[in-house]
PDB file of C-alpha atoms in Angstrom:
ATOM      1  CA  MET A   1     -53.030 102.708  35.089  1.00  0.00           C
ATOM      2  CA  LYS A   2     -53.735 105.664  32.783  1.00  0.00           C
ATOM      3  CA  ASP A   3     -56.496 108.188  33.406  1.00  0.00           C
ATOM      4  CA  ASN A   4     -57.748 109.438  30.034  1.00  0.00           C
ATOM      5  CA  PHE A   5     -61.313 110.249  31.020  1.00  0.00           C
ATOM      6  CA  SER A   6     -61.421 112.611  34.004  1.00  0.00           C
ATOM      7  CA  GLY A   7     -61.618 115.658  31.763  1.00  0.00           C
ATOM      8  CA  HIS A   8     -64.898 114.619  30.132  1.00  0.00           C
ATOM      9  CA  SER A   9     -66.542 112.344  32.676  1.00  0.00           C
ATOM     10  CA  GLY A  10     -69.932 114.025  32.217  1.00  0.00           C
ATOM     11  CA  ALA A  11     -70.018 113.239  28.497  1.00  0.00           C
ATOM     12  CA  TYR A  12     -68.744 109.736  29.237  1.00  0.00           C
ATOM     13  CA  SER A  13     -71.710 109.209  31.562  1.00  0.00           C
ATOM     14  CA  ARG A  14     -74.237 110.484  28.978  1.00  0.00           C
ATOM     15  CA  PHE A  15     -72.985 108.844  25.805  1.00  0.00           C
ATOM     16  CA  ARG A  16     -71.070 105.651  26.564  1.00  0.00           C
ATOM     17  CA  PRO A  17     -73.016 102.438  25.839  1.00  0.00           C
ATOM     18  CA  GLY A  18     -74.038 100.173  28.691  1.00  0.00           C
ATOM     19  CA  TYR A  19     -74.454  96.422  29.112  1.00  0.00           C
ATOM     20  CA  GLY A  20     -77.681  94.557  28.443  1.00  0.00           C
ATOM     21  CA  PRO A  21     -79.745  92.358  30.776  1.00  0.00           C
ATOM     22  CA  GLU A  22     -78.711  89.105  29.106  1.00  0.00           C
ATOM     23  CA  LEU A  23     -75.045  89.842  29.714  1.00  0.00           C
ATOM     24  CA  ILE A  24     -75.709  90.922  33.303  1.00  0.00           C
ATOM     25  CA  SER A  25     -77.648  87.724  33.989  1.00  0.00           C
ATOM     26  CA  TYR A  26     -74.783  85.688  32.577  1.00  0.00           C
ATOM     27  CA  LEU A  27     -72.188  87.440  34.711  1.00  0.00           C
ATOM     28  CA  VAL A  28     -74.264  86.956  37.847  1.00  0.00           C
ATOM     29  CA  SER A  29     -74.765  83.269  37.055  1.00  0.00           C
ATOM     30  CA  LEU A  30     -70.998  82.731  37.143  1.00  0.00           C
ATOM     31  CA  ALA A  31     -70.705  83.519  40.847  1.00  0.00           C
ATOM     32  CA  GLY A  32     -71.098  80.674  43.319  1.00  0.00           C
ATOM     33  CA  GLN A  33     -72.183  83.163  45.975  1.00  0.00           C
ATOM     34  CA  ARG A  34     -73.614  86.654  45.673  1.00  0.00           C
ATOM     35  CA  GLU A  35     -72.304  88.392  48.729  1.00  0.00           C
ATOM     36  CA  CYS A  36     -69.702  90.778  47.344  1.00  0.00           C
ATOM     37  CA  ALA A  37     -68.555  91.917  43.892  1.00  0.00           C
ATOM     38  CA  TRP A  38     -65.865  94.340  42.747  1.00  0.00           C
ATOM     39  CA  ASP A  39     -66.244  96.363  39.557  1.00  0.00           C
ATOM     40  CA  CYS A  40     -62.742  97.616  38.823  1.00  0.00           C
ATOM     41  CA  GLY A  41     -62.235 100.616  36.542  1.00  0.00           C
ATOM     42  CA  THR A  42     -65.912 101.341  37.076  1.00  0.00           C
ATOM     43  CA  GLY A  43     -65.994 104.689  35.262  1.00  0.00           C
ATOM     44  CA  ASN A  44     -69.485 106.076  35.803  1.00  0.00           C
ATOM     45  CA  GLY A  45     -70.635 102.902  37.573  1.00  0.00           C
ATOM     46  CA  GLN A  46     -72.893 101.687  34.785  1.00  0.00           C
ATOM     47  CA  LEU A  47     -72.003  98.031  35.349  1.00  0.00           C
ATOM     48  CA  ALA A  48     -71.715  98.286  39.133  1.00  0.00           C
ATOM     49  CA  VAL A  49     -75.282  99.513  39.614  1.00  0.00           C
ATOM     50  CA  LYS A  50     -76.630  96.612  37.560  1.00  0.00           C
ATOM     51  CA  LEU A  51     -74.646  94.059  39.559  1.00  0.00           C
ATOM     52  CA  ALA A  52     -76.035  95.665  42.718  1.00  0.00           C
ATOM     53  CA  ASP A  53     -79.475  94.248  41.915  1.00  0.00           C
ATOM     54  CA  TYR A  54     -78.035  90.782  42.560  1.00  0.00           C
ATOM     55  CA  PHE A  55     -75.194  91.151  45.079  1.00  0.00           C
ATOM     56  CA  GLU A  56     -75.439  92.215  48.700  1.00  0.00           C
ATOM     57  CA  GLU A  57     -72.515  94.596  48.241  1.00  0.00           C
ATOM     58  CA  VAL A  58     -70.703  95.954  45.202  1.00  0.00           C
ATOM     59  CA  TYR A  59     -67.438  97.854  45.463  1.00  0.00           C
ATOM     60  CA  ALA A  60     -66.724 100.078  42.476  1.00  0.00           C
ATOM     61  CA  THR A  61     -63.270 101.601  42.057  1.00  0.00           C
ATOM     62  CA  ASP A  62     -61.716 103.965  39.558  1.00  0.00           C
ATOM     63  CA  LEU A  63     -58.567 106.034  39.338  1.00  0.00           C
ATOM     64  CA  SER A  64     -60.594 109.073  38.261  1.00  0.00           C
ATOM     65  CA  GLU A  65     -62.230 111.098  41.024  1.00  0.00           C
ATOM     66  CA  ASN A  66     -64.323 112.939  38.414  1.00  0.00           C
ATOM     67  CA  GLN A  67     -65.697 109.687  37.051  1.00  0.00           C
ATOM     68  CA  ILE A  68     -66.707 108.643  40.561  1.00  0.00           C
ATOM     69  CA  LYS A  69     -68.387 112.030  41.131  1.00  0.00           C
ATOM     70  CA  ASN A  70     -70.510 111.457  38.011  1.00  0.00           C
ATOM     71  CA  ALA A  71     -71.388 107.858  38.902  1.00  0.00           C
ATOM     72  CA  GLU A  72     -74.928 106.684  39.487  1.00  0.00           C
ATOM     73  CA  GLN A  73     -75.647 106.211  43.168  1.00  0.00           C
ATOM     74  CA  LYS A  74     -77.168 103.084  44.663  1.00  0.00           C
ATOM     75  CA  LYS A  75     -77.556 102.070  48.281  1.00  0.00           C
ATOM     76  CA  ASN A  76     -75.349  98.974  48.137  1.00  0.00           C
ATOM     77  CA  VAL A  77     -72.690 100.303  45.743  1.00  0.00           C
ATOM     78  CA  ARG A  78     -69.615 101.633  47.519  1.00  0.00           C
ATOM     79  CA  TYR A  79     -67.461 103.847  45.331  1.00  0.00           C
ATOM     80  CA  LYS A  80     -63.758 104.325  45.994  1.00  0.00           C
ATOM     81  CA  VAL A  81     -61.004 106.201  44.166  1.00  0.00           C
ATOM     82  CA  GLU A  82     -58.299 103.558  44.001  1.00  0.00           C
ATOM     83  CA  ASN A  83     -55.622 102.167  41.745  1.00  0.00           C
ATOM     84  CA  ALA A  84     -56.604  98.823  40.232  1.00  0.00           C
ATOM     85  CA  GLU A  85     -53.224  97.296  40.925  1.00  0.00           C
ATOM     86  CA  SER A  86     -53.046  98.129  44.634  1.00  0.00           C
ATOM     87  CA  THR A  87     -56.167  98.266  46.787  1.00  0.00           C
ATOM     88  CA  GLY A  88     -57.039  98.193  50.447  1.00  0.00           C
ATOM     89  CA  PHE A  89     -59.377  95.225  50.094  1.00  0.00           C
ATOM     90  CA  SER A  90     -58.908  92.236  52.365  1.00  0.00           C
ATOM     91  CA  ASP A  91     -57.891  88.797  51.093  1.00  0.00           C
ATOM     92  CA  ASP A  92     -60.547  86.391  49.769  1.00  0.00           C
ATOM     93  CA  ARG A  93     -63.188  89.124  49.605  1.00  0.00           C
ATOM     94  CA  PHE A  94     -65.035  88.852  46.303  1.00  0.00           C
ATOM     95  CA  ASP A  95     -67.307  86.347  44.592  1.00  0.00           C
ATOM     96  CA  LEU A  96     -67.078  88.198  41.269  1.00  0.00           C
ATOM     97  CA  ILE A  97     -64.595  90.722  39.893  1.00  0.00           C
ATOM     98  CA  THR A  98     -65.498  92.574  36.709  1.00  0.00           C
ATOM     99  CA  VAL A  99     -63.463  94.911  34.509  1.00  0.00           C
ATOM    100  CA  ALA A 100     -65.456  96.669  31.795  1.00  0.00           C
ATOM    101  CA  GLN A 101     -63.678  98.538  28.977  1.00  0.00           C
ATOM    102  CA  ALA A 102     -60.686  99.212  31.206  1.00  0.00           C
ATOM    103  CA  ILE A 103     -58.255  96.314  31.513  1.00  0.00           C
ATOM    104  CA  HIS A 104     -56.146  97.470  28.562  1.00  0.00           C
ATOM    105  CA  TRP A 105     -55.033 100.431  30.722  1.00  0.00           C
ATOM    106  CA  PHE A 106     -53.851  98.215  33.600  1.00  0.00           C
ATOM    107  CA  ASP A 107     -50.499  96.759  34.571  1.00  0.00           C
ATOM    108  CA  PHE A 108     -51.561  93.189  33.888  1.00  0.00           C
ATOM    109  CA  ALA A 109     -49.202  91.384  36.255  1.00  0.00           C
ATOM    110  CA  ALA A 110     -49.898  93.674  39.202  1.00  0.00           C
ATOM    111  CA  PHE A 111     -53.659  93.653  38.667  1.00  0.00           C
ATOM    112  CA  TYR A 112     -53.845  89.893  38.275  1.00  0.00           C
ATOM    113  CA  ALA A 113     -51.912  89.490  41.527  1.00  0.00           C
ATOM    114  CA  GLU A 114     -54.551  91.661  43.183  1.00  0.00           C
ATOM    115  CA  VAL A 115     -57.307  89.543  41.612  1.00  0.00           C
ATOM    116  CA  ARG A 116     -55.768  86.340  42.980  1.00  0.00           C
ATOM    117  CA  ARG A 117     -55.389  87.901  46.425  1.00  0.00           C
ATOM    118  CA  THR A 118     -58.920  89.297  46.722  1.00  0.00           C
ATOM    119  CA  LEU A 119     -60.943  86.655  44.857  1.00  0.00           C
ATOM    120  CA  ARG A 120     -62.555  83.872  46.869  1.00  0.00           C
ATOM    121  CA  LYS A 121     -61.753  80.266  46.110  1.00  0.00           C
ATOM    122  CA  ASP A 122     -64.884  79.757  43.989  1.00  0.00           C
ATOM    123  CA  GLY A 123     -64.861  83.299  42.590  1.00  0.00           C
ATOM    124  CA  VAL A 124     -64.578  84.413  38.992  1.00  0.00           C
ATOM    125  CA  LEU A 125     -62.985  87.219  36.988  1.00  0.00           C
ATOM    126  CA  ALA A 126     -64.915  88.616  34.009  1.00  0.00           C
ATOM    127  CA  VAL A 127     -63.137  90.956  31.599  1.00  0.00           C
ATOM    128  CA  LEU A 128     -65.473  92.628  29.149  1.00  0.00           C
ATOM    129  CA  GLY A 129     -65.836  95.572  26.815  1.00  0.00           C
ATOM    130  CA  TYR A 130     -67.155  96.598  23.440  1.00  0.00           C
ATOM    131  CA  ALA A 131     -65.363  96.681  20.117  1.00  0.00           C
ATOM    132  CA  LEU A 132     -65.638  99.294  17.365  1.00  0.00           C
ATOM    133  CA  LEU A 133     -69.290 100.017  16.673  1.00  0.00           C
ATOM    134  CA  ARG A 134     -71.085  99.093  13.458  1.00  0.00           C
ATOM    135  CA  THR A 135     -73.972 100.875  11.740  1.00  0.00           C
ATOM    136  CA  ASP A 136     -74.259 100.455   7.963  1.00  0.00           C
ATOM    137  CA  GLU A 137     -71.667 100.656   5.217  1.00  0.00           C
ATOM    138  CA  SER A 138     -72.098 104.334   4.402  1.00  0.00           C
ATOM    139  CA  THR A 139     -71.724 105.519   8.004  1.00  0.00           C
ATOM    140  CA  ASP A 140     -69.129 102.886   8.893  1.00  0.00           C
ATOM    141  CA  ARG A 141     -66.934 104.194   6.074  1.00  0.00           C
ATOM    142  CA  VAL A 142     -66.895 107.664   7.638  1.00  0.00           C
ATOM    143  CA  ILE A 143     -66.264 106.278  11.121  1.00  0.00           C
ATOM    144  CA  ARG A 144     -63.332 104.243   9.806  1.00  0.00           C
ATOM    145  CA  LYS A 145     -61.937 107.420   8.242  1.00  0.00           C
ATOM    146  CA  LEU A 146     -62.010 109.029  11.689  1.00  0.00           C
ATOM    147  CA  TYR A 147     -60.831 105.954  13.581  1.00  0.00           C
ATOM    148  CA  SER A 148     -57.938 104.800  11.416  1.00  0.00           C
ATOM    149  CA  GLY A 149     -57.179 107.846   9.296  1.00  0.00           C
ATOM    150  CA  ILE A 150     -57.545 111.096  11.226  1.00  0.00           C
ATOM    151  CA  LEU A 151     -56.973 109.530  14.650  1.00  0.00           C
ATOM    152  CA  GLY A 152     -54.607 106.752  13.627  1.00  0.00           C
ATOM    153  CA  THR A 153     -51.527 108.116  15.420  1.00  0.00           C
ATOM    154  CA  TYR A 154     -53.492 109.602  18.313  1.00  0.00           C
ATOM    155  CA  TRP A 155     -54.615 106.346  19.876  1.00  0.00           C
ATOM    156  CA  ASP A 156     -52.699 105.135  22.929  1.00  0.00           C
ATOM    157  CA  PRO A 157     -50.686 101.949  22.274  1.00  0.00           C
ATOM    158  CA  GLU A 158     -53.040 100.035  24.577  1.00  0.00           C
ATOM    159  CA  ARG A 159     -55.875 100.500  22.102  1.00  0.00           C
ATOM    160  CA  LYS A 160     -54.475  97.559  20.137  1.00  0.00           C
ATOM    161  CA  TYR A 161     -55.988  95.198  22.708  1.00  0.00           C
ATOM    162  CA  ILE A 162     -59.475  96.385  21.776  1.00  0.00           C
ATOM    163  CA  ASP A 163     -58.697  96.129  18.057  1.00  0.00           C
ATOM    164  CA  GLU A 164     -57.633  92.549  18.820  1.00  0.00           C
ATOM    165  CA  LEU A 165     -60.911  91.964  20.733  1.00  0.00           C
ATOM    166  CA  TYR A 166     -59.073  91.292  24.023  1.00  0.00           C
ATOM    167  CA  GLN A 167     -57.840  88.005  22.609  1.00  0.00           C
ATOM    168  CA  THR A 168     -54.195  89.007  23.009  1.00  0.00           C
ATOM    169  CA  ILE A 169     -54.247  90.290  26.576  1.00  0.00           C
ATOM    170  CA  PRO A 170     -52.412  88.103  29.087  1.00  0.00           C
ATOM    171  CA  PHE A 171     -55.023  85.970  30.831  1.00  0.00           C
ATOM    172  CA  PRO A 172     -53.395  83.510  33.255  1.00  0.00           C
ATOM    173  CA  PHE A 173     -56.610  81.917  34.517  1.00  0.00           C
ATOM    174  CA  ARG A 174     -58.604  78.770  33.889  1.00  0.00           C
ATOM    175  CA  GLU A 175     -60.719  80.156  31.083  1.00  0.00           C
ATOM    176  CA  GLU A 176     -64.340  79.321  30.371  1.00  0.00           C
ATOM    177  CA  LYS A 177     -66.071  79.409  27.013  1.00  0.00           C
ATOM    178  CA  THR A 178     -68.566  82.254  26.842  1.00  0.00           C
ATOM    179  CA  PRO A 179     -71.680  83.056  24.811  1.00  0.00           C
ATOM    180  CA  VAL A 180     -71.658  85.797  22.183  1.00  0.00           C
ATOM    181  CA  PHE A 181     -73.271  89.093  23.158  1.00  0.00           C
ATOM    182  CA  ARG A 182     -73.874  92.388  21.391  1.00  0.00           C
ATOM    183  CA  ASN A 183     -75.503  95.686  22.289  1.00  0.00           C
ATOM    184  CA  GLU A 184     -77.871  97.385  19.869  1.00  0.00           C
ATOM    185  CA  TYR A 185     -79.240 100.910  20.075  1.00  0.00           C
ATOM    186  CA  GLN A 186     -81.356 103.230  17.995  1.00  0.00           C
ATOM    187  CA  TRP A 187     -79.238 106.380  17.964  1.00  0.00           C
ATOM    188  CA  THR A 188     -79.688 109.802  16.476  1.00  0.00           C
ATOM    189  CA  LEU A 189     -76.762 111.397  14.664  1.00  0.00           C
ATOM    190  CA  GLU A 190     -76.234 113.638  17.699  1.00  0.00           C
ATOM    191  CA  GLN A 191     -75.977 110.612  20.000  1.00  0.00           C
ATOM    192  CA  LEU A 192     -73.428 109.024  17.687  1.00  0.00           C
ATOM    193  CA  CYS A 193     -71.333 112.196  17.637  1.00  0.00           C
ATOM    194  CA  GLY A 194     -71.593 112.496  21.412  1.00  0.00           C
ATOM    195  CA  TYR A 195     -70.226 108.977  21.750  1.00  0.00           C
ATOM    196  CA  LEU A 196     -67.396 109.564  19.254  1.00  0.00           C
ATOM    197  CA  GLU A 197     -66.322 112.616  21.234  1.00  0.00           C
ATOM    198  CA  THR A 198     -65.695 110.407  24.300  1.00  0.00           C
ATOM    199  CA  TRP A 199     -62.933 108.524  22.471  1.00  0.00           C
ATOM    200  CA  SER A 200     -59.584 109.050  24.164  1.00  0.00           C
ATOM    201  CA  ALA A 201     -57.903 109.682  20.790  1.00  0.00           C
ATOM    202  CA  VAL A 202     -60.384 112.478  20.072  1.00  0.00           C
ATOM    203  CA  ARG A 203     -59.406 114.156  23.338  1.00  0.00           C
ATOM    204  CA  HIS A 204     -55.706 113.744  22.462  1.00  0.00           C
ATOM    205  CA  TYR A 205     -56.323 115.266  19.024  1.00  0.00           C
ATOM    206  CA  ILE A 206     -58.148 118.281  20.465  1.00  0.00           C
ATOM    207  CA  ARG A 207     -55.398 118.958  23.003  1.00  0.00           C
ATOM    208  CA  ARG A 208     -52.672 118.857  20.353  1.00  0.00           C
ATOM    209  CA  ASN A 209     -54.462 120.637  17.506  1.00  0.00           C
ATOM    210  CA  ASP A 210     -57.147 122.780  19.165  1.00  0.00           C
ATOM    211  CA  ARG A 211     -59.665 121.347  16.725  1.00  0.00           C
ATOM    212  CA  ASN A 212     -62.432 118.759  17.118  1.00  0.00           C
ATOM    213  CA  PRO A 213     -61.908 115.866  14.659  1.00  0.00           C
ATOM    214  CA  VAL A 214     -65.558 114.797  14.996  1.00  0.00           C
ATOM    215  CA  ALA A 215     -66.609 118.209  13.691  1.00  0.00           C
ATOM    216  CA  MET A 216     -64.264 117.643  10.741  1.00  0.00           C
ATOM    217  CA  ILE A 217     -66.310 114.632   9.568  1.00  0.00           C
ATOM    218  CA  TYR A 218     -69.743 115.830  10.705  1.00  0.00           C
ATOM    219  CA  ASP A 219     -70.958 116.802   7.222  1.00  0.00           C
ATOM    220  CA  GLU A 220     -69.963 113.380   5.867  1.00  0.00           C
ATOM    221  CA  LEU A 221     -71.709 111.648   8.768  1.00  0.00           C
ATOM    222  CA  LYS A 222     -74.836 113.725   8.185  1.00  0.00           C
ATOM    223  CA  GLU A 223     -74.861 112.840   4.492  1.00  0.00           C
ATOM    224  CA  SER A 224     -74.437 109.150   5.328  1.00  0.00           C
ATOM    225  CA  TRP A 225     -77.382 109.412   7.731  1.00  0.00           C
ATOM    226  CA  GLU A 226     -79.628 109.956   4.682  1.00  0.00           C
ATOM    227  CA  GLY A 227     -82.151 112.110   6.545  1.00  0.00           C
ATOM    228  CA  ARG A 228     -83.127 109.391   8.978  1.00  0.00           C
ATOM    229  CA  GLU A 229     -84.068 110.153  12.551  1.00  0.00           C
ATOM    230  CA  THR A 230     -82.141 107.171  13.936  1.00  0.00           C
ATOM    231  CA  LYS A 231     -79.956 104.281  12.852  1.00  0.00           C
ATOM    232  CA  THR A 232     -79.227 100.925  14.455  1.00  0.00           C
ATOM    233  CA  VAL A 233     -75.836 101.038  16.162  1.00  0.00           C
ATOM    234  CA  THR A 234     -74.291  97.713  17.189  1.00  0.00           C
ATOM    235  CA  PHE A 235     -71.440  97.151  19.625  1.00  0.00           C
ATOM    236  CA  PRO A 236     -69.906  93.640  19.578  1.00  0.00           C
ATOM    237  CA  ILE A 237     -69.148  92.615  23.175  1.00  0.00           C
ATOM    238  CA  MET A 238     -65.706  91.300  24.086  1.00  0.00           C
ATOM    239  CA  LEU A 239     -65.745  88.857  26.992  1.00  0.00           C
ATOM    240  CA  ARG A 240     -63.249  86.634  28.753  1.00  0.00           C
ATOM    241  CA  VAL A 241     -64.040  84.703  31.922  1.00  0.00           C
ATOM    242  CA  GLY A 242     -61.570  82.926  34.151  1.00  0.00           C
ATOM    243  CA  ARG A 243     -61.213  81.218  37.511  1.00  0.00           C
ATOM    244  CA  THR A 244     -58.166  80.770  39.684  1.00  0.00           C
ATOM    245  CA  ASP A 245     -56.754  77.270  40.081  1.00  0.00           C
TER     246      ASP A 245
END
């Protein structure tokens, strides 16, 4: 599993979008029991702390120690720095396993073996994330220039799975049809730029060129903002749900 986010875990915590109450309620409804959940690749714990309102215990793991240090604390969330593909969890432990915006970094075969080992008989795996954001045509045009033009060769190969909306990841489970979800926010231009700067390709670009690519398009973004205080920013949610046979 790659660790692309330790170096800017604070910004990740401030600017990355979360997951809405409707989606959380749906995920919780999938579990036959609500004793124990595992949020794998938890990042700053934004999903784990929401699951903790419904489960007796939530284990939240991430490869990045810095991400864990910046995670939101909650009494029944137990954070651990661990590799997704090899954990110390006992067999048949979890009612629900979630992976949010992280599975594309995993070794699929090794992680899925760990899922089968640690998931209870009636448990469920939910893989979720958010696709490229949408605003309006004028701002989207500038974001596409950054995403596909300036950063085109700086994305890790695994990014293709997000571009393909997680539909092409291996998923060797009995899959369930899911509802459609999206997240909407009213963001200022500064919030948008803060989010863009958390992109892994932006960090790669800065390391190789000593220049911030978001700053390179800032004037165009500002012009597209048309003097507004905020714009509606929409993140389509990717979601796949499966059960073991």
